Amino acid sequence: MSVRRIRASIFTLALTAAAALGVAGPASAADSAAAGGYVALGDSYSSGVGAGSYISDSGDCRRSTNAYPYLWQAANSPSSFDFVACSGATTSSVASSQLGVLSASTSLVSVTAGGNDVGFADVMQDCVLSNEATCIASVDNAVAQMNNSLPGSLDSLYGNIRSRAPQAQVVVLGYPRFYQLSGSCIAGLSEAERAAINNASDVLNGVIAKRAADAGFTFSSVVDEFTGHELCSGDAWLHSVTLPIYNSYHPKAAGQSGGYLPAFRSAV
C-alpha cells in the first residue's frame, strides 16, 4: 500500500471514530458565550429606552424586548439571562445595584455606562432650551468630566465586574454620534452645536475604549453601525426631542436591532 493510501486510510478511520464518539467541531464564539449565563448591565442605551415594548415589571428602568440584550438572548439561548440594565444608571449605580447577579458561572456580560456620569441629559437640555454659547459651554464641561473624573469611575466599575465574574467575556459598548453634519435638518440646533455634541461623543467613546482595554474587556463601537442613520440623515435610528420626553436622544427599535445588536454580536 502506498504512503498516500495509508494516510488516507488513517484519516478515514479517524473521522469514523470521531463520528462514533460524537466528537463535535470547534464551537463558535456565540455558542461558547451561550453555554453559560449572560448578564446585561448598564444604562438606558442597554435597557432599550426609546425602543418601546417595555417589560411590565421593569418599571422606570424601561427594559425593552427590542433592546439588543433581549434580542441577542432570544437568538442564542444562553443558559441563563439576567437583564438588569436601567434607565438613568451611572457607573456608581450600576456597581451598587446591578452587579449582584454576576457570579463565577457568568460567561458573558454587556454594559453601557458613562453618559449619565457626565450629565448627558442636562447637556441636551441646555442645548435645546438655551443659546449656542450656553450649549457649547455645557458640552465643554461634560468633556472635562470625561477626561478628568470618568476614567476613575470606569476603572472602579470594571474592577468590580471582573471580581464578581472572573471568567466572563465582558463587552463594553459605546454611544452613537447624534448628528449627520450638513444633513437634512432645517431647524433646531446650529451646525456648531451639532458638531460639538458629535465631538463629545467621540471623546466619550475614546475614554471608555481606553479604560475597557486596560481592564482586559472588549470595546465595541456603534458609530459605524449608526453612520447614515444619525439625526438629520433622513433615516434616523435615534429619536430627536419627542414625547414621552424620556425617549428623546435614545435609539429607536431600529437603532437597537440595526445598530447595537450587530455591534454586540460582532464582539461576542
PDB file of C-alpha atoms in Angstrom:
ATOM      1  CA  MET A   1       0.000   0.000   0.000  1.00  0.00           C
ATOM      2  CA  SER A   2       1.335   3.427  -0.893  1.00  0.00           C
ATOM      3  CA  VAL A   3       2.110   6.044   1.722  1.00  0.00           C
ATOM      4  CA  ARG A   4      -0.707   8.184   0.304  1.00  0.00           C
ATOM      5  CA  ARG A   5      -3.230   5.343   0.702  1.00  0.00           C
ATOM      6  CA  ILE A   6      -2.019   4.625   4.225  1.00  0.00           C
ATOM      7  CA  ARG A   7      -2.514   8.278   5.179  1.00  0.00           C
ATOM      8  CA  ALA A   8      -5.970   8.320   3.569  1.00  0.00           C
ATOM      9  CA  SER A   9      -6.959   5.177   5.447  1.00  0.00           C
ATOM     10  CA  ILE A  10      -5.774   6.616   8.770  1.00  0.00           C
ATOM     11  CA  PHE A  11      -7.677   9.844   8.094  1.00  0.00           C
ATOM     12  CA  THR A  12     -10.856   7.883   7.242  1.00  0.00           C
ATOM     13  CA  LEU A  13     -10.555   5.810  10.412  1.00  0.00           C
ATOM     14  CA  ALA A  14     -10.071   8.963  12.462  1.00  0.00           C
ATOM     15  CA  LEU A  15     -13.196  10.559  11.012  1.00  0.00           C
ATOM     16  CA  THR A  16     -15.184   7.374  11.619  1.00  0.00           C
ATOM     17  CA  ALA A  17     -14.025   7.212  15.233  1.00  0.00           C
ATOM     18  CA  ALA A  18     -14.864  10.847  15.803  1.00  0.00           C
ATOM     19  CA  ALA A  19     -18.351  10.356  14.410  1.00  0.00           C
ATOM     20  CA  ALA A  20     -18.893   7.255  16.553  1.00  0.00           C
ATOM     21  CA  LEU A  21     -17.809   9.092  19.684  1.00  0.00           C
ATOM     22  CA  GLY A  22     -19.904  12.148  18.880  1.00  0.00           C
ATOM     23  CA  VAL A  23     -16.899  14.477  18.825  1.00  0.00           C
ATOM     24  CA  ALA A  24     -18.054  17.969  17.869  1.00  0.00           C
ATOM     25  CA  GLY A  25     -16.173  20.535  15.846  1.00  0.00           C
ATOM     26  CA  PRO A  26     -14.935  23.800  17.336  1.00  0.00           C
ATOM     27  CA  ALA A  27     -17.735  25.831  18.915  1.00  0.00           C
ATOM     28  CA  SER A  28     -18.411  29.305  17.653  1.00  0.00           C
ATOM     29  CA  ALA A  29     -17.793  32.245  19.971  1.00  0.00           C
ATOM     30  CA  ALA A  30     -21.531  32.832  20.287  1.00  0.00           C
ATOM     31  CA  ASP A  31     -22.080  29.158  21.150  1.00  0.00           C
ATOM     32  CA  SER A  32     -19.403  29.366  23.841  1.00  0.00           C
ATOM     33  CA  ALA A  33     -20.963  32.513  25.291  1.00  0.00           C
ATOM     34  CA  ALA A  34     -24.416  30.956  25.238  1.00  0.00           C
ATOM     35  CA  ALA A  35     -23.134  27.924  27.118  1.00  0.00           C
ATOM     36  CA  GLY A  36     -23.030  29.993  30.309  1.00  0.00           C
ATOM     37  CA  GLY A  37     -25.036  32.810  31.798  1.00  0.00           C
ATOM     38  CA  TYR A  38     -25.426  36.203  30.113  1.00  0.00           C
ATOM     39  CA  VAL A  39     -25.853  39.376  32.185  1.00  0.00           C
ATOM     40  CA  ALA A  40     -26.849  42.704  30.593  1.00  0.00           C
ATOM     41  CA  LEU A  41     -25.766  45.691  32.674  1.00  0.00           C
ATOM     42  CA  GLY A  42     -25.842  49.405  32.065  1.00  0.00           C
ATOM     43  CA  ASP A  43     -27.919  52.480  31.364  1.00  0.00           C
ATOM     44  CA  SER A  44     -30.826  53.363  29.078  1.00  0.00           C
ATOM     45  CA  TYR A  45     -28.890  52.514  25.914  1.00  0.00           C
ATOM     46  CA  SER A  46     -28.765  48.907  27.116  1.00  0.00           C
ATOM     47  CA  SER A  47     -32.203  48.796  28.743  1.00  0.00           C
ATOM     48  CA  GLY A  48     -33.777  49.956  25.478  1.00  0.00           C
ATOM     49  CA  VAL A  49     -35.351  53.304  26.344  1.00  0.00           C
ATOM     50  CA  GLY A  50     -36.824  54.662  23.133  1.00  0.00           C
ATOM     51  CA  ALA A  51     -37.371  51.231  21.594  1.00  0.00           C
ATOM     52  CA  GLY A  52     -40.842  50.603  23.075  1.00  0.00           C
ATOM     53  CA  SER A  53     -42.279  47.238  24.127  1.00  0.00           C
ATOM     54  CA  TYR A  54     -41.160  47.670  27.731  1.00  0.00           C
ATOM     55  CA  ILE A  55     -41.240  44.689  30.064  1.00  0.00           C
ATOM     56  CA  SER A  56     -44.085  45.294  32.508  1.00  0.00           C
ATOM     57  CA  ASP A  57     -42.166  44.613  35.720  1.00  0.00           C
ATOM     58  CA  SER A  58     -39.167  46.754  34.738  1.00  0.00           C
ATOM     59  CA  GLY A  59     -40.824  49.976  35.907  1.00  0.00           C
ATOM     60  CA  ASP A  60     -38.846  53.160  35.334  1.00  0.00           C
ATOM     61  CA  CYS A  61     -35.835  51.119  34.176  1.00  0.00           C
ATOM     62  CA  ARG A  62     -37.801  50.616  30.923  1.00  0.00           C
ATOM     63  CA  ARG A  63     -36.254  47.358  29.781  1.00  0.00           C
ATOM     64  CA  SER A  64     -37.402  46.650  26.266  1.00  0.00           C
ATOM     65  CA  THR A  65     -37.903  43.394  24.394  1.00  0.00           C
ATOM     66  CA  ASN A  66     -36.497  45.359  21.418  1.00  0.00           C
ATOM     67  CA  ALA A  67     -33.221  46.107  23.237  1.00  0.00           C
ATOM     68  CA  TYR A  68     -30.065  44.410  21.973  1.00  0.00           C
ATOM     69  CA  PRO A  69     -29.549  42.222  25.092  1.00  0.00           C
ATOM     70  CA  TYR A  70     -33.053  40.781  24.787  1.00  0.00           C
ATOM     71  CA  LEU A  71     -32.664  40.241  21.036  1.00  0.00           C
ATOM     72  CA  TRP A  72     -29.295  38.515  21.492  1.00  0.00           C
ATOM     73  CA  GLN A  73     -30.522  36.123  24.157  1.00  0.00           C
ATOM     74  CA  ALA A  74     -33.613  35.259  22.101  1.00  0.00           C
ATOM     75  CA  ALA A  75     -31.382  34.266  19.197  1.00  0.00           C
ATOM     76  CA  ASN A  76     -28.690  32.459  21.212  1.00  0.00           C
ATOM     77  CA  SER A  77     -30.486  30.918  24.235  1.00  0.00           C
ATOM     78  CA  PRO A  78     -27.833  31.345  26.943  1.00  0.00           C
ATOM     79  CA  SER A  79     -28.188  29.028  29.927  1.00  0.00           C
ATOM     80  CA  SER A  80     -29.418  31.998  31.973  1.00  0.00           C
ATOM     81  CA  PHE A  81     -30.234  35.629  31.226  1.00  0.00           C
ATOM     82  CA  ASP A  82     -30.241  38.481  33.724  1.00  0.00           C
ATOM     83  CA  PHE A  83     -31.390  41.752  32.161  1.00  0.00           C
ATOM     84  CA  VAL A  84     -30.742  44.398  34.814  1.00  0.00           C
ATOM     85  CA  ALA A  85     -29.774  47.493  32.763  1.00  0.00           C
ATOM     86  CA  CYS A  86     -31.737  50.532  33.899  1.00  0.00           C
ATOM     87  CA  SER A  87     -32.581  53.970  32.593  1.00  0.00           C
ATOM     88  CA  GLY A  88     -30.584  56.714  34.302  1.00  0.00           C
ATOM     89  CA  ALA A  89     -27.856  54.397  35.552  1.00  0.00           C
ATOM     90  CA  THR A  90     -24.389  55.782  36.258  1.00  0.00           C
ATOM     91  CA  THR A  91     -21.186  53.845  36.808  1.00  0.00           C
ATOM     92  CA  SER A  92     -21.774  54.005  40.563  1.00  0.00           C
ATOM     93  CA  SER A  93     -25.406  52.889  40.420  1.00  0.00           C
ATOM     94  CA  VAL A  94     -24.513  50.009  38.101  1.00  0.00           C
ATOM     95  CA  ALA A  95     -21.909  48.967  40.665  1.00  0.00           C
ATOM     96  CA  SER A  96     -24.240  49.332  43.632  1.00  0.00           C
ATOM     97  CA  SER A  97     -27.481  47.903  42.260  1.00  0.00           C
ATOM     98  CA  GLN A  98     -26.801  45.689  39.231  1.00  0.00           C
ATOM     99  CA  LEU A  99     -23.775  43.514  39.968  1.00  0.00           C
ATOM    100  CA  GLY A 100     -25.458  41.138  42.415  1.00  0.00           C
ATOM    101  CA  VAL A 101     -26.496  38.849  39.559  1.00  0.00           C
ATOM    102  CA  LEU A 102     -22.871  38.259  38.486  1.00  0.00           C
ATOM    103  CA  SER A 103     -21.133  35.067  39.549  1.00  0.00           C
ATOM    104  CA  ALA A 104     -18.319  32.684  38.667  1.00  0.00           C
ATOM    105  CA  SER A 105     -20.706  30.959  36.232  1.00  0.00           C
ATOM    106  CA  THR A 106     -21.384  34.137  34.272  1.00  0.00           C
ATOM    107  CA  SER A 107     -19.784  33.703  30.849  1.00  0.00           C
ATOM    108  CA  LEU A 108     -20.874  36.889  29.078  1.00  0.00           C
ATOM    109  CA  VAL A 109     -21.508  40.452  30.242  1.00  0.00           C
ATOM    110  CA  SER A 110     -22.543  43.523  28.246  1.00  0.00           C
ATOM    111  CA  VAL A 111     -22.511  47.059  29.612  1.00  0.00           C
ATOM    112  CA  THR A 112     -23.021  50.685  28.589  1.00  0.00           C
ATOM    113  CA  ALA A 113     -22.160  53.285  31.213  1.00  0.00           C
ATOM    114  CA  GLY A 114     -20.619  56.731  31.383  1.00  0.00           C
ATOM    115  CA  GLY A 115     -23.066  59.017  29.603  1.00  0.00           C
ATOM    116  CA  ASN A 116     -25.043  59.795  32.732  1.00  0.00           C
ATOM    117  CA  ASP A 117     -21.867  60.362  34.768  1.00  0.00           C
ATOM    118  CA  VAL A 118     -21.079  63.389  32.622  1.00  0.00           C
ATOM    119  CA  GLY A 119     -24.619  64.821  32.613  1.00  0.00           C
ATOM    120  CA  PHE A 120     -25.795  63.685  29.187  1.00  0.00           C
ATOM    121  CA  ALA A 121     -29.425  64.672  29.806  1.00  0.00           C
ATOM    122  CA  ASP A 122     -28.509  68.100  31.201  1.00  0.00           C
ATOM    123  CA  VAL A 123     -26.261  68.847  28.227  1.00  0.00           C
ATOM    124  CA  MET A 124     -29.011  68.089  25.737  1.00  0.00           C
ATOM    125  CA  GLN A 125     -31.491  70.150  27.755  1.00  0.00           C
ATOM    126  CA  ASP A 126     -29.102  73.127  27.729  1.00  0.00           C
ATOM    127  CA  CYS A 127     -28.588  72.773  24.002  1.00  0.00           C
ATOM    128  CA  VAL A 128     -32.297  72.533  23.190  1.00  0.00           C
ATOM    129  CA  LEU A 129     -33.520  75.267  25.539  1.00  0.00           C
ATOM    130  CA  SER A 130     -30.621  77.758  25.598  1.00  0.00           C
ATOM    131  CA  ASN A 131     -28.447  79.651  23.161  1.00  0.00           C
ATOM    132  CA  GLU A 132     -25.433  78.378  21.274  1.00  0.00           C
ATOM    133  CA  ALA A 133     -22.885  79.738  23.752  1.00  0.00           C
ATOM    134  CA  THR A 134     -24.617  78.027  26.679  1.00  0.00           C
ATOM    135  CA  CYS A 135     -24.882  74.767  24.761  1.00  0.00           C
ATOM    136  CA  ILE A 136     -21.214  74.676  23.804  1.00  0.00           C
ATOM    137  CA  ALA A 137     -20.135  75.625  27.333  1.00  0.00           C
ATOM    138  CA  SER A 138     -22.240  72.753  28.696  1.00  0.00           C
ATOM    139  CA  VAL A 139     -20.679  70.364  26.186  1.00  0.00           C
ATOM    140  CA  ASP A 140     -17.186  71.562  27.127  1.00  0.00           C
ATOM    141  CA  ASN A 141     -17.937  70.986  30.815  1.00  0.00           C
ATOM    142  CA  ALA A 142     -19.045  67.422  30.044  1.00  0.00           C
ATOM    143  CA  VAL A 143     -15.864  66.803  28.047  1.00  0.00           C
ATOM    144  CA  ALA A 144     -13.799  67.998  31.007  1.00  0.00           C
ATOM    145  CA  GLN A 145     -15.560  65.440  33.209  1.00  0.00           C
ATOM    146  CA  MET A 146     -14.905  62.740  30.618  1.00  0.00           C
ATOM    147  CA  ASN A 147     -11.199  63.458  30.753  1.00  0.00           C
ATOM    148  CA  ASN A 148     -10.868  64.059  34.491  1.00  0.00           C
ATOM    149  CA  SER A 149     -13.316  62.119  36.667  1.00  0.00           C
ATOM    150  CA  LEU A 150     -14.852  59.499  34.376  1.00  0.00           C
ATOM    151  CA  PRO A 151     -11.738  57.314  33.885  1.00  0.00           C
ATOM    152  CA  GLY A 152     -11.507  56.545  37.603  1.00  0.00           C
ATOM    153  CA  SER A 153     -15.241  55.804  37.801  1.00  0.00           C
ATOM    154  CA  LEU A 154     -14.999  53.399  34.878  1.00  0.00           C
ATOM    155  CA  ASP A 155     -11.942  51.698  36.378  1.00  0.00           C
ATOM    156  CA  SER A 156     -13.847  51.139  39.618  1.00  0.00           C
ATOM    157  CA  LEU A 157     -16.887  49.690  37.833  1.00  0.00           C
ATOM    158  CA  TYR A 158     -14.843  47.445  35.558  1.00  0.00           C
ATOM    159  CA  GLY A 159     -12.800  46.171  38.502  1.00  0.00           C
ATOM    160  CA  ASN A 160     -15.983  45.267  40.358  1.00  0.00           C
ATOM    161  CA  ILE A 161     -17.368  43.452  37.321  1.00  0.00           C
ATOM    162  CA  ARG A 162     -14.184  41.426  36.926  1.00  0.00           C
ATOM    163  CA  SER A 163     -14.014  40.485  40.611  1.00  0.00           C
ATOM    164  CA  ARG A 164     -17.603  39.178  40.560  1.00  0.00           C
ATOM    165  CA  ALA A 165     -17.426  37.453  37.159  1.00  0.00           C
ATOM    166  CA  PRO A 166     -13.795  36.344  36.851  1.00  0.00           C
ATOM    167  CA  GLN A 167     -14.351  34.045  33.849  1.00  0.00           C
ATOM    168  CA  ALA A 168     -16.742  36.201  31.835  1.00  0.00           C
ATOM    169  CA  GLN A 169     -16.163  37.843  28.497  1.00  0.00           C
ATOM    170  CA  VAL A 170     -17.127  41.473  29.071  1.00  0.00           C
ATOM    171  CA  VAL A 171     -18.242  43.566  26.110  1.00  0.00           C
ATOM    172  CA  VAL A 172     -18.391  47.328  26.655  1.00  0.00           C
ATOM    173  CA  LEU A 173     -20.432  49.182  24.056  1.00  0.00           C
ATOM    174  CA  GLY A 174     -20.097  52.843  23.188  1.00  0.00           C
ATOM    175  CA  TYR A 175     -22.538  55.549  22.124  1.00  0.00           C
ATOM    176  CA  PRO A 176     -23.505  56.777  18.642  1.00  0.00           C
ATOM    177  CA  ARG A 177     -22.795  60.180  17.194  1.00  0.00           C
ATOM    178  CA  PHE A 178     -26.090  62.041  17.269  1.00  0.00           C
ATOM    179  CA  TYR A 179     -25.940  64.139  14.115  1.00  0.00           C
ATOM    180  CA  GLN A 180     -25.155  63.889  10.448  1.00  0.00           C
ATOM    181  CA  LEU A 181     -23.459  67.207   9.784  1.00  0.00           C
ATOM    182  CA  SER A 182     -24.662  69.205   6.769  1.00  0.00           C
ATOM    183  CA  GLY A 183     -27.674  66.928   6.869  1.00  0.00           C
ATOM    184  CA  SER A 184     -31.354  67.354   6.168  1.00  0.00           C
ATOM    185  CA  CYS A 185     -32.371  69.253   9.331  1.00  0.00           C
ATOM    186  CA  ILE A 186     -33.505  72.780   8.561  1.00  0.00           C
ATOM    187  CA  ALA A 187     -34.322  73.790  12.149  1.00  0.00           C
ATOM    188  CA  GLY A 188     -33.217  73.029  15.676  1.00  0.00           C
ATOM    189  CA  LEU A 189     -29.617  73.222  16.850  1.00  0.00           C
ATOM    190  CA  SER A 190     -26.949  75.115  14.948  1.00  0.00           C
ATOM    191  CA  GLU A 191     -24.308  73.262  12.980  1.00  0.00           C
ATOM    192  CA  ALA A 192     -21.706  74.348  15.554  1.00  0.00           C
ATOM    193  CA  GLU A 193     -23.789  72.842  18.364  1.00  0.00           C
ATOM    194  CA  ARG A 194     -24.241  69.591  16.468  1.00  0.00           C
ATOM    195  CA  ALA A 195     -20.512  69.372  15.761  1.00  0.00           C
ATOM    196  CA  ALA A 196     -19.679  69.998  19.419  1.00  0.00           C
ATOM    197  CA  ILE A 197     -22.069  67.247  20.539  1.00  0.00           C
ATOM    198  CA  ASN A 198     -20.614  64.804  18.000  1.00  0.00           C
ATOM    199  CA  ASN A 199     -17.106  65.631  19.183  1.00  0.00           C
ATOM    200  CA  ALA A 200     -18.140  64.996  22.779  1.00  0.00           C
ATOM    201  CA  SER A 201     -19.468  61.572  21.755  1.00  0.00           C
ATOM    202  CA  ASP A 202     -16.105  60.789  20.171  1.00  0.00           C
ATOM    203  CA  VAL A 203     -14.247  61.839  23.322  1.00  0.00           C
ATOM    204  CA  LEU A 204     -16.586  59.779  25.496  1.00  0.00           C
ATOM    205  CA  ASN A 205     -16.142  56.712  23.318  1.00  0.00           C
ATOM    206  CA  GLY A 206     -12.381  57.162  23.357  1.00  0.00           C
ATOM    207  CA  VAL A 207     -12.238  57.329  27.151  1.00  0.00           C
ATOM    208  CA  ILE A 208     -14.484  54.278  27.519  1.00  0.00           C
ATOM    209  CA  ALA A 209     -12.500  52.301  24.932  1.00  0.00           C
ATOM    210  CA  LYS A 210      -9.200  53.008  26.714  1.00  0.00           C
ATOM    211  CA  ARG A 211     -10.497  52.048  30.164  1.00  0.00           C
ATOM    212  CA  ALA A 212     -12.155  48.910  28.766  1.00  0.00           C
ATOM    213  CA  ALA A 213      -8.926  47.839  27.062  1.00  0.00           C
ATOM    214  CA  ASP A 214      -6.909  48.408  30.232  1.00  0.00           C
ATOM    215  CA  ALA A 215      -9.403  46.221  32.113  1.00  0.00           C
ATOM    216  CA  GLY A 216      -8.991  43.430  29.568  1.00  0.00           C
ATOM    217  CA  PHE A 217     -12.527  43.927  28.238  1.00  0.00           C
ATOM    218  CA  THR A 218     -13.721  44.135  24.624  1.00  0.00           C
ATOM    219  CA  PHE A 219     -14.894  47.554  23.449  1.00  0.00           C
ATOM    220  CA  SER A 220     -17.362  47.655  20.566  1.00  0.00           C
ATOM    221  CA  SER A 221     -18.150  50.981  18.934  1.00  0.00           C
ATOM    222  CA  VAL A 222     -21.580  51.577  17.412  1.00  0.00           C
ATOM    223  CA  VAL A 223     -20.536  54.637  15.396  1.00  0.00           C
ATOM    224  CA  ASP A 224     -20.112  52.729  12.118  1.00  0.00           C
ATOM    225  CA  GLU A 225     -23.461  50.987  12.512  1.00  0.00           C
ATOM    226  CA  PHE A 226     -25.263  54.297  13.070  1.00  0.00           C
ATOM    227  CA  THR A 227     -23.470  56.140  10.249  1.00  0.00           C
ATOM    228  CA  GLY A 228     -26.163  57.187   7.787  1.00  0.00           C
ATOM    229  CA  HIS A 229     -28.813  56.845  10.483  1.00  0.00           C
ATOM    230  CA  GLU A 230     -28.000  59.820  12.710  1.00  0.00           C
ATOM    231  CA  LEU A 231     -30.360  62.707  13.310  1.00  0.00           C
ATOM    232  CA  CYS A 232     -30.573  64.888  10.168  1.00  0.00           C
ATOM    233  CA  SER A 233     -29.776  61.878   7.963  1.00  0.00           C
ATOM    234  CA  GLY A 234     -33.333  61.432   6.725  1.00  0.00           C
ATOM    235  CA  ASP A 235     -33.358  57.878   8.119  1.00  0.00           C
ATOM    236  CA  ALA A 236     -32.655  58.401  11.796  1.00  0.00           C
ATOM    237  CA  TRP A 237     -32.385  55.459  14.184  1.00  0.00           C
ATOM    238  CA  LEU A 238     -32.411  57.951  17.074  1.00  0.00           C
ATOM    239  CA  HIS A 239     -35.263  59.997  18.483  1.00  0.00           C
ATOM    240  CA  SER A 240     -34.887  63.768  18.458  1.00  0.00           C
ATOM    241  CA  VAL A 241     -36.923  65.748  21.001  1.00  0.00           C
ATOM    242  CA  THR A 242     -40.118  63.757  21.330  1.00  0.00           C
ATOM    243  CA  LEU A 243     -42.869  62.678  23.695  1.00  0.00           C
ATOM    244  CA  PRO A 244     -42.654  60.978  26.064  1.00  0.00           C
ATOM    245  CA  ILE A 245     -39.619  63.127  26.768  1.00  0.00           C
ATOM    246  CA  TYR A 246     -37.521  60.253  28.133  1.00  0.00           C
ATOM    247  CA  ASN A 247     -37.353  58.762  24.629  1.00  0.00           C
ATOM    248  CA  SER A 248     -35.500  61.826  23.339  1.00  0.00           C
ATOM    249  CA  TYR A 249     -31.958  61.167  22.064  1.00  0.00           C
ATOM    250  CA  HIS A 250     -32.269  57.414  22.505  1.00  0.00           C
ATOM    251  CA  PRO A 251     -32.188  54.669  19.871  1.00  0.00           C
ATOM    252  CA  LYS A 252     -35.429  53.595  18.274  1.00  0.00           C
ATOM    253  CA  ALA A 253     -36.144  49.874  17.874  1.00  0.00           C
ATOM    254  CA  ALA A 254     -34.264  50.059  14.536  1.00  0.00           C
ATOM    255  CA  GLY A 255     -31.235  51.507  16.347  1.00  0.00           C
ATOM    256  CA  GLN A 256     -31.200  48.580  18.754  1.00  0.00           C
ATOM    257  CA  SER A 257     -31.643  45.871  16.105  1.00  0.00           C
ATOM    258  CA  GLY A 258     -29.641  47.515  13.332  1.00  0.00           C
ATOM    259  CA  GLY A 259     -27.030  49.346  15.417  1.00  0.00           C
ATOM    260  CA  TYR A 260     -26.386  47.915  18.868  1.00  0.00           C
ATOM    261  CA  LEU A 261     -27.182  44.259  18.169  1.00  0.00           C
ATOM    262  CA  PRO A 262     -24.704  43.877  15.270  1.00  0.00           C
ATOM    263  CA  ALA A 263     -22.023  45.752  17.246  1.00  0.00           C
ATOM    264  CA  PHE A 264     -22.539  43.407  20.192  1.00  0.00           C
ATOM    265  CA  ARG A 265     -22.781  40.292  18.062  1.00  0.00           C
ATOM    266  CA  SER A 266     -19.522  41.113  16.280  1.00  0.00           C
ATOM    267  CA  ALA A 267     -17.701  41.305  19.622  1.00  0.00           C
ATOM    268  CA  VAL A 268     -19.001  38.074  21.146  1.00  0.00           C
TER     269      VAL A 268
END
